[in-house]
mmCIF file with all atom_site columns, C-alpha atoms in Angstrom:
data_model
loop_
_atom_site.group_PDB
_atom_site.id
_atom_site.type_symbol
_atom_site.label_atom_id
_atom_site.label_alt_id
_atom_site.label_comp_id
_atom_site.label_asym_id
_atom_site.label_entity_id
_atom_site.label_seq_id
_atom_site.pdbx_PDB_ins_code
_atom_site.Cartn_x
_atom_site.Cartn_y
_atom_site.Cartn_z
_atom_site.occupancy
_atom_site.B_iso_or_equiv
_atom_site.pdbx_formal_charge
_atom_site.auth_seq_id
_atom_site.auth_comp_id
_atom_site.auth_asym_id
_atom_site.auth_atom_id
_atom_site.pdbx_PDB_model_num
ATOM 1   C CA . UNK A 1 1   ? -2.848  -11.925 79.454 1.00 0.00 ? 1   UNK A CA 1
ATOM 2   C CA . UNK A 1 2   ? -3.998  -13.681 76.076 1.00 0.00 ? 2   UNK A CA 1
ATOM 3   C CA . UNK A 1 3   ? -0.896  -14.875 73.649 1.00 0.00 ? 3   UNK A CA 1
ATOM 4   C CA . UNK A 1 4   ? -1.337  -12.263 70.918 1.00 0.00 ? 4   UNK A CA 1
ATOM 5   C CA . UNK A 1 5   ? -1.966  -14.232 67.349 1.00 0.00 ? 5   UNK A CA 1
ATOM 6   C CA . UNK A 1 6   ? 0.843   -14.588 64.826 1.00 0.00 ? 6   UNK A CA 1
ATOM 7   C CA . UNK A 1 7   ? 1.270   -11.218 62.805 1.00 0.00 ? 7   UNK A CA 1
ATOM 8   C CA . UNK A 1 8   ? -0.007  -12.806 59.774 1.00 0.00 ? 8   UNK A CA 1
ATOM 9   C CA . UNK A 1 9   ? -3.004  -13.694 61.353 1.00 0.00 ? 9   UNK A CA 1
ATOM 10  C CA . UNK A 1 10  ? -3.312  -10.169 63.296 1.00 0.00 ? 10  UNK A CA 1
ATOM 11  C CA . UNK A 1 11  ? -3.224  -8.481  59.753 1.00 0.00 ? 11  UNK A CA 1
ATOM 12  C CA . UNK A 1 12  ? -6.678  -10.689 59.682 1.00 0.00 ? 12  UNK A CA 1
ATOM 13  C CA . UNK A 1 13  ? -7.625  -9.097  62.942 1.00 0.00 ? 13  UNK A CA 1
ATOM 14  C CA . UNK A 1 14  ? -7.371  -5.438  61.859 1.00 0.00 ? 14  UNK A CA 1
ATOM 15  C CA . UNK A 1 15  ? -9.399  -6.413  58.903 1.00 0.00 ? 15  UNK A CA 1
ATOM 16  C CA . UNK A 1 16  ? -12.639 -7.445  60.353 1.00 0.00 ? 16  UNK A CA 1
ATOM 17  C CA . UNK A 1 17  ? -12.143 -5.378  63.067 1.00 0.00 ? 17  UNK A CA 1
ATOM 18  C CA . UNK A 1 18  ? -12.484 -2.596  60.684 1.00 0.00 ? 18  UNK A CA 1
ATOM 19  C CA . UNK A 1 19  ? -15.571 -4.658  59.106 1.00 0.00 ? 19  UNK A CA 1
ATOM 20  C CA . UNK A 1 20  ? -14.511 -5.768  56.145 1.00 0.00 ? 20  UNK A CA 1
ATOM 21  C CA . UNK A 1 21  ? -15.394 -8.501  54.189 1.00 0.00 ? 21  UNK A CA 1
ATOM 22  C CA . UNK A 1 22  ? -13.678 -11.856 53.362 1.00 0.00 ? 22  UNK A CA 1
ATOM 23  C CA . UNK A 1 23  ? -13.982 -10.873 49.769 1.00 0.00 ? 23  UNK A CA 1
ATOM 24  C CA . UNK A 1 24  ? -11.750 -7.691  50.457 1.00 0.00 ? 24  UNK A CA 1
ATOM 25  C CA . UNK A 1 25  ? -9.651  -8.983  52.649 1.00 0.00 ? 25  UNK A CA 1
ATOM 26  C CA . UNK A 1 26  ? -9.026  -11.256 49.946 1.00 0.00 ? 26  UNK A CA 1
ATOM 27  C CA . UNK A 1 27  ? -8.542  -8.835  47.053 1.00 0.00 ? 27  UNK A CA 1
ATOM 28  C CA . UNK A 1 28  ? -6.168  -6.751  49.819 1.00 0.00 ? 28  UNK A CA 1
ATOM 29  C CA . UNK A 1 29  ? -3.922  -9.548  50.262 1.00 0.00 ? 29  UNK A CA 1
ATOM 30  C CA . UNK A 1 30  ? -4.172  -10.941 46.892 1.00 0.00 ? 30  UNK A CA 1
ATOM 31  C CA . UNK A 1 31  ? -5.171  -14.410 48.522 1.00 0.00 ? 31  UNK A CA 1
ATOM 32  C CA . UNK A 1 32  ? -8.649  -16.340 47.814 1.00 0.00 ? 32  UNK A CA 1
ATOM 33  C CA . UNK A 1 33  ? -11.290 -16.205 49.722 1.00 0.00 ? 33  UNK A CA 1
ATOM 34  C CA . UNK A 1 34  ? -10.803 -19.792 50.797 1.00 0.00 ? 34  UNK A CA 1
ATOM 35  C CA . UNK A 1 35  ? -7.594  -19.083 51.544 1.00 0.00 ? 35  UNK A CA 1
ATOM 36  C CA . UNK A 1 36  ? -9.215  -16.448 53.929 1.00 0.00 ? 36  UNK A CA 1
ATOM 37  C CA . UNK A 1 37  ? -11.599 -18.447 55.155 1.00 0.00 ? 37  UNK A CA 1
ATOM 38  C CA . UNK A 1 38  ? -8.965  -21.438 56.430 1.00 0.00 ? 38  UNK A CA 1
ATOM 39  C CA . UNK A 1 39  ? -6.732  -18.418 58.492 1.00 0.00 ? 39  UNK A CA 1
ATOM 40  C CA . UNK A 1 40  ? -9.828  -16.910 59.859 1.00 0.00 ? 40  UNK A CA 1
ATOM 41  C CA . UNK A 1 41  ? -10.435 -20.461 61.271 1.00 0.00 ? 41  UNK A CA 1
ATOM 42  C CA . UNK A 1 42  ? -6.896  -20.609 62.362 1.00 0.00 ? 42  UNK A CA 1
ATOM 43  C CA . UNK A 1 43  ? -7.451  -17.396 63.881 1.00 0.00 ? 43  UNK A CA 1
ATOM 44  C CA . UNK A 1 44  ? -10.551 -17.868 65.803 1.00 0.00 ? 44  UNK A CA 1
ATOM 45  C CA . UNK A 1 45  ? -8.668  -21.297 67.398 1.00 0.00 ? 45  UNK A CA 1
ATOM 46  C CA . UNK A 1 46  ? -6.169  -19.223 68.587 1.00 0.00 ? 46  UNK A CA 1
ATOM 47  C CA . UNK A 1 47  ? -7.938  -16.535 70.234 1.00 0.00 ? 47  UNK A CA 1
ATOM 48  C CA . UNK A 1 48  ? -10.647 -19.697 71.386 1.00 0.00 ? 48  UNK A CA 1
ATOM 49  C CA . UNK A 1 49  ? -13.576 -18.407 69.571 1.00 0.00 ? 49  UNK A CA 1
ATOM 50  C CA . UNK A 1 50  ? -16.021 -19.168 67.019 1.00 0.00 ? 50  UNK A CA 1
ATOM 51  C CA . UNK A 1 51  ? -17.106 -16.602 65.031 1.00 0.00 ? 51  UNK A CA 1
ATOM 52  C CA . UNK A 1 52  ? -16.199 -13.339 63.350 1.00 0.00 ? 52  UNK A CA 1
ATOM 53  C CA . UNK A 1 53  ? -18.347 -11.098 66.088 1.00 0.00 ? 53  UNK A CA 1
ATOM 54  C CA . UNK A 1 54  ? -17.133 -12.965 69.025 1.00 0.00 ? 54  UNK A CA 1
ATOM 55  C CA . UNK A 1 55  ? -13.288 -12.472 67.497 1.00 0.00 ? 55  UNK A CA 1
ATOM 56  C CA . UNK A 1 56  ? -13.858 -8.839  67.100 1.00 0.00 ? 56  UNK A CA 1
ATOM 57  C CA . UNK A 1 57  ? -15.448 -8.484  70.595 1.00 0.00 ? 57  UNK A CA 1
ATOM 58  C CA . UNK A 1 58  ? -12.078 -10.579 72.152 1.00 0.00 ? 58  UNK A CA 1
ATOM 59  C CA . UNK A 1 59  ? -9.987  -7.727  70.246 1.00 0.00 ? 59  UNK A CA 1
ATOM 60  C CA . UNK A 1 60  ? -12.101 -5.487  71.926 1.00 0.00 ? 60  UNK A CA 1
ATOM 61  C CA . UNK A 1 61  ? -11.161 -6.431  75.203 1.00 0.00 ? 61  UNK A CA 1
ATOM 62  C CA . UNK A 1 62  ? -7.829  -7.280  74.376 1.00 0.00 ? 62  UNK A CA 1
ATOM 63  C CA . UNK A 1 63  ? -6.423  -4.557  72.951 1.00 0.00 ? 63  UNK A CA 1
ATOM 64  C CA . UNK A 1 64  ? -3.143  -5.267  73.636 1.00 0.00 ? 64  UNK A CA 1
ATOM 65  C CA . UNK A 1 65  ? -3.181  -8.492  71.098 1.00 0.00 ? 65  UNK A CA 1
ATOM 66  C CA . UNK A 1 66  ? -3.398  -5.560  68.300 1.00 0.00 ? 66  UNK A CA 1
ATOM 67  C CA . UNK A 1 67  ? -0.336  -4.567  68.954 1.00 0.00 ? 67  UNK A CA 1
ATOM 68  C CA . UNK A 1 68  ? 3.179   -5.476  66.987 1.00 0.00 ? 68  UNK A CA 1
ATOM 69  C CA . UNK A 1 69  ? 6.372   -5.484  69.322 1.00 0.00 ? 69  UNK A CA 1
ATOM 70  C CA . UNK A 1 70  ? 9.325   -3.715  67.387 1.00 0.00 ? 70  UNK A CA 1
ATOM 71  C CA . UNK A 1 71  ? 10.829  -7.334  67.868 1.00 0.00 ? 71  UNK A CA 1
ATOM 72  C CA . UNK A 1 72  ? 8.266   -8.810  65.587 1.00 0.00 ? 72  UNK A CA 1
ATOM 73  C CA . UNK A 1 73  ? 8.907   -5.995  62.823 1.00 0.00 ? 73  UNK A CA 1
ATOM 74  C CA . UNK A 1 74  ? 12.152  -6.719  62.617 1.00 0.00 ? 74  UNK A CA 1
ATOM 75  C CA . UNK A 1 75  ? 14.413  -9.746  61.155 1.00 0.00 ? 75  UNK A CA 1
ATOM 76  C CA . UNK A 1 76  ? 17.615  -8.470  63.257 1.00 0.00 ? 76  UNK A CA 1
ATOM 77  C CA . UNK A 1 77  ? 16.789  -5.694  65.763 1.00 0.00 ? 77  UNK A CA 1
ATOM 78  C CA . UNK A 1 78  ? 19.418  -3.212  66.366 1.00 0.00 ? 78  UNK A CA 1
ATOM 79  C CA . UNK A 1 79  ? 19.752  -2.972  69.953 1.00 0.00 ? 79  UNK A CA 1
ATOM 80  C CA . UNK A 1 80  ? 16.915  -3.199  73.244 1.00 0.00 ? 80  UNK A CA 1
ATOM 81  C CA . UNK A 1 81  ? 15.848  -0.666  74.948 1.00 0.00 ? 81  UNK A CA 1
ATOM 82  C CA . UNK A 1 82  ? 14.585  -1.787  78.117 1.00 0.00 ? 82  UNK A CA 1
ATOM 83  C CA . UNK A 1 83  ? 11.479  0.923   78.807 1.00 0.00 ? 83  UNK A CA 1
ATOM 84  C CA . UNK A 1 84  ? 8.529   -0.816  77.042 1.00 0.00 ? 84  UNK A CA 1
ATOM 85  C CA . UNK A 1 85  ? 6.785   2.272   74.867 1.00 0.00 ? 85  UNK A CA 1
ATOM 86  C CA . UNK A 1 86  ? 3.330   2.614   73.701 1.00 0.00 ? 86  UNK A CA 1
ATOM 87  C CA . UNK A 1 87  ? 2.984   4.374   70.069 1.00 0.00 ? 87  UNK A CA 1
ATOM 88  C CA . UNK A 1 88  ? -0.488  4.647   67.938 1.00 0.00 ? 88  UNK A CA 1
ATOM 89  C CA . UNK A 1 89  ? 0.755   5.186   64.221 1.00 0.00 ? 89  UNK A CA 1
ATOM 90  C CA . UNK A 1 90  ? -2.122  6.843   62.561 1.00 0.00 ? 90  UNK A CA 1
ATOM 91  C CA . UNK A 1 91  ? -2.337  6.956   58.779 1.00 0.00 ? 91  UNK A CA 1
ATOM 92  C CA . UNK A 1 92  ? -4.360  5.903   55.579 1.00 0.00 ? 92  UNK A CA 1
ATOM 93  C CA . UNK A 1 93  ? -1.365  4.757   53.626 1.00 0.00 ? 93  UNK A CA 1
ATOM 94  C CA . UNK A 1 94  ? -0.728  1.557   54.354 1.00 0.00 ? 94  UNK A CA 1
ATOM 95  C CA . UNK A 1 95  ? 2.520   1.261   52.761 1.00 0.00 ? 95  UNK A CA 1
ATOM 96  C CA . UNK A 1 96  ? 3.893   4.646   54.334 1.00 0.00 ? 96  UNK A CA 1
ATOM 97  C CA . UNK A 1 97  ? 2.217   2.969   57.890 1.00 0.00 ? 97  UNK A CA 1
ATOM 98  C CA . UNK A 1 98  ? 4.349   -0.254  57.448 1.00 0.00 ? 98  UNK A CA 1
ATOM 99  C CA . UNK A 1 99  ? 7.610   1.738   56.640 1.00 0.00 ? 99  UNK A CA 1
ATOM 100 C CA . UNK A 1 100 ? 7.400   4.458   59.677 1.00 0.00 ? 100 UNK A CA 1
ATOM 101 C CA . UNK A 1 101 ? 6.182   1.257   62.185 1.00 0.00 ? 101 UNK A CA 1
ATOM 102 C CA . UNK A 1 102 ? 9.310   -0.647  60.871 1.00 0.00 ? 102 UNK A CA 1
ATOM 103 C CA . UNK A 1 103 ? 11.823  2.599   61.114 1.00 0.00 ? 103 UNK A CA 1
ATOM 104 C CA . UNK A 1 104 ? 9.709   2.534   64.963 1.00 0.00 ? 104 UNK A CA 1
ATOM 105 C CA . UNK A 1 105 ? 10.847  -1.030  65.668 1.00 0.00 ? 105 UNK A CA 1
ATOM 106 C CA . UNK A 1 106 ? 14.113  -0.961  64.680 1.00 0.00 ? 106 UNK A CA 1
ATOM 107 C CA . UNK A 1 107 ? 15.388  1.910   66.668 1.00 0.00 ? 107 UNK A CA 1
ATOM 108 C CA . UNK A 1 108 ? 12.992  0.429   69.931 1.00 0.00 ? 108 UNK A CA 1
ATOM 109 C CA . UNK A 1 109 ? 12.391  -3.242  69.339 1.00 0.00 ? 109 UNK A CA 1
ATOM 110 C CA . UNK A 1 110 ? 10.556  -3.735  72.930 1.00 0.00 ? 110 UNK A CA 1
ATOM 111 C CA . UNK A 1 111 ? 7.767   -0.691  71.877 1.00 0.00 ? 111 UNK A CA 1
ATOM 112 C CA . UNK A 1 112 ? 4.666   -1.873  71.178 1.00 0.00 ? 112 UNK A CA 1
ATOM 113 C CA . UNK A 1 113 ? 3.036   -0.489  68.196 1.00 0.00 ? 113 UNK A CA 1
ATOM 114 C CA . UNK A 1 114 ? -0.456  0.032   67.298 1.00 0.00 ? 114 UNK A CA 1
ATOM 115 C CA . UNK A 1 115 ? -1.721  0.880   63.952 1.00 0.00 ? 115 UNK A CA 1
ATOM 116 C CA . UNK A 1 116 ? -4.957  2.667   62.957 1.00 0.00 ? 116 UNK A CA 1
ATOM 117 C CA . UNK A 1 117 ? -5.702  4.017   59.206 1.00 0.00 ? 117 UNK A CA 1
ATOM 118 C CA . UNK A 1 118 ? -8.840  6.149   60.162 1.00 0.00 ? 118 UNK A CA 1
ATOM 119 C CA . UNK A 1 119 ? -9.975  8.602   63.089 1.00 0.00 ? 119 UNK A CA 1
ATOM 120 C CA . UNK A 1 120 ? -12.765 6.390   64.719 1.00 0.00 ? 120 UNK A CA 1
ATOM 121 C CA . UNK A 1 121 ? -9.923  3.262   65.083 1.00 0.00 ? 121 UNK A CA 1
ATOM 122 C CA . UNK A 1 122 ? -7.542  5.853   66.373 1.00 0.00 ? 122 UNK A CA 1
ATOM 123 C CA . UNK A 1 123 ? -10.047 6.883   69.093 1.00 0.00 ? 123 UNK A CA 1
ATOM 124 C CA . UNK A 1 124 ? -11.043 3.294   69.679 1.00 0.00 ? 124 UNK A CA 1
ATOM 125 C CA . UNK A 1 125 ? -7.482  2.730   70.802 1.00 0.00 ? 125 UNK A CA 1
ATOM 126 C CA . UNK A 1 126 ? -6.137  5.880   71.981 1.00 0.00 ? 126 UNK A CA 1
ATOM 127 C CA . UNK A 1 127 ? -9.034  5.253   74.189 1.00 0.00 ? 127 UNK A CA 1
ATOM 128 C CA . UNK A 1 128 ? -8.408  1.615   75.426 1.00 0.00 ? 128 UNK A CA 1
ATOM 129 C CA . UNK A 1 129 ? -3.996  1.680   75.653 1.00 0.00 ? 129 UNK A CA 1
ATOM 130 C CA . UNK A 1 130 ? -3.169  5.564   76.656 1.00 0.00 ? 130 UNK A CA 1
ATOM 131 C CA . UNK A 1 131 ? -0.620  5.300   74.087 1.00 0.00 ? 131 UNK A CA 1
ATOM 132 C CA . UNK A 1 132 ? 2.751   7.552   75.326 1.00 0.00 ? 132 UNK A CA 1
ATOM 133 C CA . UNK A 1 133 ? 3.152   8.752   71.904 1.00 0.00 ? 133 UNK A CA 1
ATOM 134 C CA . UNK A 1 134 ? 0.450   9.233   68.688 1.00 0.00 ? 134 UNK A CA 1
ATOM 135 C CA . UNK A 1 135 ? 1.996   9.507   64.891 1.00 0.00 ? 135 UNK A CA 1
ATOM 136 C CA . UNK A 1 136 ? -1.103  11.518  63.106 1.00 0.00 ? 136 UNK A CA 1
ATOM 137 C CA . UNK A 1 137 ? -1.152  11.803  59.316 1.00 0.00 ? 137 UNK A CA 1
ATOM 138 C CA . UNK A 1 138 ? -2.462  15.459  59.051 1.00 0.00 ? 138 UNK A CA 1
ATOM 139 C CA . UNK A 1 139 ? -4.406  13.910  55.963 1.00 0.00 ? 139 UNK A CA 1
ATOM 140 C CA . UNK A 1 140 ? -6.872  10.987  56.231 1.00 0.00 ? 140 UNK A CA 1
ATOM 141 C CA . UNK A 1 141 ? -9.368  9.182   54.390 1.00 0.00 ? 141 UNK A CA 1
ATOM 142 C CA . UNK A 1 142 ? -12.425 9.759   56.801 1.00 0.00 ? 142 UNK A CA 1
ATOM 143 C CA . UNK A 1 143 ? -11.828 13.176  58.792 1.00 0.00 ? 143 UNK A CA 1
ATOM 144 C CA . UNK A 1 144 ? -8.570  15.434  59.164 1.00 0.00 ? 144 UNK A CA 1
ATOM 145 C CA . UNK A 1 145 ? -5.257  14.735  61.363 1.00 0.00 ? 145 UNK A CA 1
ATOM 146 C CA . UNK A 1 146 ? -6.147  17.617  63.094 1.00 0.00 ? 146 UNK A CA 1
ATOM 147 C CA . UNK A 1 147 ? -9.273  16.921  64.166 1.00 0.00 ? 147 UNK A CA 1
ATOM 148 C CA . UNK A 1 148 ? -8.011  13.421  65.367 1.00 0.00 ? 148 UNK A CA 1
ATOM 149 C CA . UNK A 1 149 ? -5.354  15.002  67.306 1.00 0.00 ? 149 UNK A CA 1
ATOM 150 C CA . UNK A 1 150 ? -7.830  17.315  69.133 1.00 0.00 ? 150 UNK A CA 1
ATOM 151 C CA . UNK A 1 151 ? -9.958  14.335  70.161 1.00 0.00 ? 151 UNK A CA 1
ATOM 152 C CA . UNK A 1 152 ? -7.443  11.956  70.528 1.00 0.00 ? 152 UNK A CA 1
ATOM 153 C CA . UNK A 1 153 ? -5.584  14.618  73.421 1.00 0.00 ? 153 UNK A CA 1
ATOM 154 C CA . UNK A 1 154 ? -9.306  14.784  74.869 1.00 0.00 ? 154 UNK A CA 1
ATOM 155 C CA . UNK A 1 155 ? -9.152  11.050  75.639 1.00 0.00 ? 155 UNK A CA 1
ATOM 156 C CA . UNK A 1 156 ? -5.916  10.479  76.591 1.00 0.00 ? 156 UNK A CA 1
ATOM 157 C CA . UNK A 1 157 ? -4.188  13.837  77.711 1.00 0.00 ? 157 UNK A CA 1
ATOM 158 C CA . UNK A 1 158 ? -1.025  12.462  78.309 1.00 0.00 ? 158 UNK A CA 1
ATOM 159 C CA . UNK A 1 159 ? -0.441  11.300  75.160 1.00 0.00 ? 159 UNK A CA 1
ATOM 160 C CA . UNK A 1 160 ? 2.714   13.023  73.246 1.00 0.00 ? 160 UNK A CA 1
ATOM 161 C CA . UNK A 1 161 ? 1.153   13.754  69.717 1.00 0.00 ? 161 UNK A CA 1
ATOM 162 C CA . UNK A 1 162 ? 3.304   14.122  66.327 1.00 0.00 ? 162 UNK A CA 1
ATOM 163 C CA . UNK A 1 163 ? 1.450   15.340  63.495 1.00 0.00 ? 163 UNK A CA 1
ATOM 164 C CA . UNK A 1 164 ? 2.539   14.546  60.138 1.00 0.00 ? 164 UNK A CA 1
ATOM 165 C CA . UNK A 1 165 ? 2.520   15.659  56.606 1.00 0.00 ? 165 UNK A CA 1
ATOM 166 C CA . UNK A 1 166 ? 3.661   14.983  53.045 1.00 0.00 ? 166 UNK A CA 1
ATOM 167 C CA . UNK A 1 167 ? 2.398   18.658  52.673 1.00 0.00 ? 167 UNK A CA 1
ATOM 168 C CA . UNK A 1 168 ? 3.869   21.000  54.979 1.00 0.00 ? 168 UNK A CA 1
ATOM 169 C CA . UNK A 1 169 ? 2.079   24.088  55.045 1.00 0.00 ? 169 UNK A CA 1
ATOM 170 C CA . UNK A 1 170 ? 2.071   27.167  57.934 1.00 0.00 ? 170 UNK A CA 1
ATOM 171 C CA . UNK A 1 171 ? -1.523  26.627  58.684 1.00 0.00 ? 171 UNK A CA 1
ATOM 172 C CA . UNK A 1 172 ? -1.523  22.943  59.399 1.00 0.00 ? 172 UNK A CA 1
ATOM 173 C CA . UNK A 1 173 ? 1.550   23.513  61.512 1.00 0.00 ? 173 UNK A CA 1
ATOM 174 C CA . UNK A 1 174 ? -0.505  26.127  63.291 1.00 0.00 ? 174 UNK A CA 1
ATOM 175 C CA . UNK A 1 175 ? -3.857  24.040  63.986 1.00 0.00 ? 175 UNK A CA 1
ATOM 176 C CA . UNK A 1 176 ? -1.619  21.108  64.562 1.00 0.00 ? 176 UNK A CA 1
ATOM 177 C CA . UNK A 1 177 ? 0.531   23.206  67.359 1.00 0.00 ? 177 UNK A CA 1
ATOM 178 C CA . UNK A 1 178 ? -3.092  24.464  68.853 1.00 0.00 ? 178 UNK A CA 1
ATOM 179 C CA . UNK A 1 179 ? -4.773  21.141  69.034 1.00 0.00 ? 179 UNK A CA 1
ATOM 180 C CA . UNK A 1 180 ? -2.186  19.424  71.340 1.00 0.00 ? 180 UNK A CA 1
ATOM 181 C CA . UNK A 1 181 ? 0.225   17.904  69.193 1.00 0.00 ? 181 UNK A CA 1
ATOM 182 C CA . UNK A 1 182 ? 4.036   18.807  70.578 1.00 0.00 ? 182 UNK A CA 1
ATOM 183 C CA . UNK A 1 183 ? 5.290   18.848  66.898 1.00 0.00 ? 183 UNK A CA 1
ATOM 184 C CA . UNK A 1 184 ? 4.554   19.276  63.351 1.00 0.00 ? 184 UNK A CA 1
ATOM 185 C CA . UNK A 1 185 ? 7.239   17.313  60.711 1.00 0.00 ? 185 UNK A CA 1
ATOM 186 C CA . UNK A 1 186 ? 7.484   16.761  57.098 1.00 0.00 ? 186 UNK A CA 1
ATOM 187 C CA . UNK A 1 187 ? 7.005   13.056  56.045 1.00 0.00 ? 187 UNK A CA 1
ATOM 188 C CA . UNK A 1 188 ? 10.417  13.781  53.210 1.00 0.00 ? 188 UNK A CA 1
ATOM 189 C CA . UNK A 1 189 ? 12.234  14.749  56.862 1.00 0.00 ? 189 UNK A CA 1
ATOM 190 C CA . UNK A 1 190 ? 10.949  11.767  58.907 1.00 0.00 ? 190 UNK A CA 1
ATOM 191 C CA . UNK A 1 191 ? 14.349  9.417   58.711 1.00 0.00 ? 191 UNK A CA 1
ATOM 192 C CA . UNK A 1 192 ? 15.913  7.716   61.289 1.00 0.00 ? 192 UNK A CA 1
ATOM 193 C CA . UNK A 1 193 ? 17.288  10.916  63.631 1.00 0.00 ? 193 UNK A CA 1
ATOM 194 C CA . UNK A 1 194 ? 13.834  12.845  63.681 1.00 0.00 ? 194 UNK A CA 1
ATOM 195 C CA . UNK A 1 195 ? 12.076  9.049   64.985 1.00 0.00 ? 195 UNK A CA 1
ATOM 196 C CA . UNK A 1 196 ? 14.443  8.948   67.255 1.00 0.00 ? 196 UNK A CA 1
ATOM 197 C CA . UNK A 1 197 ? 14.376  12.171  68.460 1.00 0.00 ? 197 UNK A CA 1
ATOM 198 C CA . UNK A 1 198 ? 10.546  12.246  69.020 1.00 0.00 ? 198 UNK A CA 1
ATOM 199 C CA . UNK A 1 199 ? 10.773  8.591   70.579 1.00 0.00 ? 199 UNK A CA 1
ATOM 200 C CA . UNK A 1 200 ? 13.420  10.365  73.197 1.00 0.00 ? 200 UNK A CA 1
ATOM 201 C CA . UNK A 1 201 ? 11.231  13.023  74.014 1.00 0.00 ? 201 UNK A CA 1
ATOM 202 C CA . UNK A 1 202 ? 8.020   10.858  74.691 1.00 0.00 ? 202 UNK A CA 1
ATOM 203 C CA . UNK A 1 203 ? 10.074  8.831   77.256 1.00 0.00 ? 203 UNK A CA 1
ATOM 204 C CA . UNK A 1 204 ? 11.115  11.779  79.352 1.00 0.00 ? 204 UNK A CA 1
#
């Protein structure tokens, strides 16, 4: 299998995988576009291409080099768990991504965790890794959690789907419940016990 890219560099890859720009990659990262420029070059020597298209094409093929290990999240990992588990995090907050993937790796440091902020790169990967377990913001930027859930168990039906919300509300638990997903949780109620808990279900 290809060596996956240093995580700096993979932050580059789920940028222009996504299609955008060096410009707002650059204003994302608070870097220059030069500076962009140089680890996009970097980039492209380690996955042995040479050009944007052919890098995002590689990815393509490769999902697996999108993925972050729970190892690579964390500075000092907690404890190994020796069953390797698959998890799609799906959700337009970036920051609120970062936190739950981190929480992820540092109760399962050998899971390998994919991150998409939108439906179509959710269905792009739930397609191409099977994850065992898919993290759906009920909210997102392009088309509703729901909806993503539906098509997401539609592609890969033995996925274990978690949809979740920063605003719980009957209904959404109800479509949530009806389009696949085995649970419906309050982001203020997602600590360390509820992860862990969903984590130990989708490995049974």
């Amino acid at each position: 299998p290809p060596t996956p890219p240093p995580p700096k560099k993979k932050n580059f890859l789920f940028f222009f995988s996504g299609g955008t720009d060096n410009r707002n990659i650059a204003l994302s990262l608070n870097l220059s576009v030069k500076t962009v420029e140089n680890h996009l070059t970097a980039l492209y020597r380690v996955l042995g291409v040479d050009s944007r298209l052919k890098a995002v094409n590689f990815a393509l093929h490769h999902p697996e080099i999108l993925a972050t290990s729970g190892q690579d999240i964390l500075e000092t990992p907690s404890y190994q768990v020796a069953t390797n588990l698959t998890i799609l995090v799906v959700d337009d907050n970036s920051r609120y991504r970062q936190q739950l993937c981190r929480l992820i790796g540092k109760m399962h440091p050998s899971a390998l965790i994919y991150e998409a902020e939108n439906v179509s790169e959710a269905l792009k990967l739930g397609e191409q890794i099977q994850p065992q377990l898919a993290l759906i913001d009920v909210v997102l930027e392009d088309k509703d959690g729901i909806q993503c859930a539906r098509r997401l168990r539609a592609i890969s039906p033995s996925t274990r789907m978690v949809v979740i919300s920063a605003y719980p509300d009957r209904e959404f638990r109800r479509q949530a419940l009806s389009a696949g997903a085995v649970a419906f949780l309050d982001k203020k109620d997602f600590d360390t016990a509820s992860v862990r808990q969903v984590i130990e279900d989708a490995l049974r």
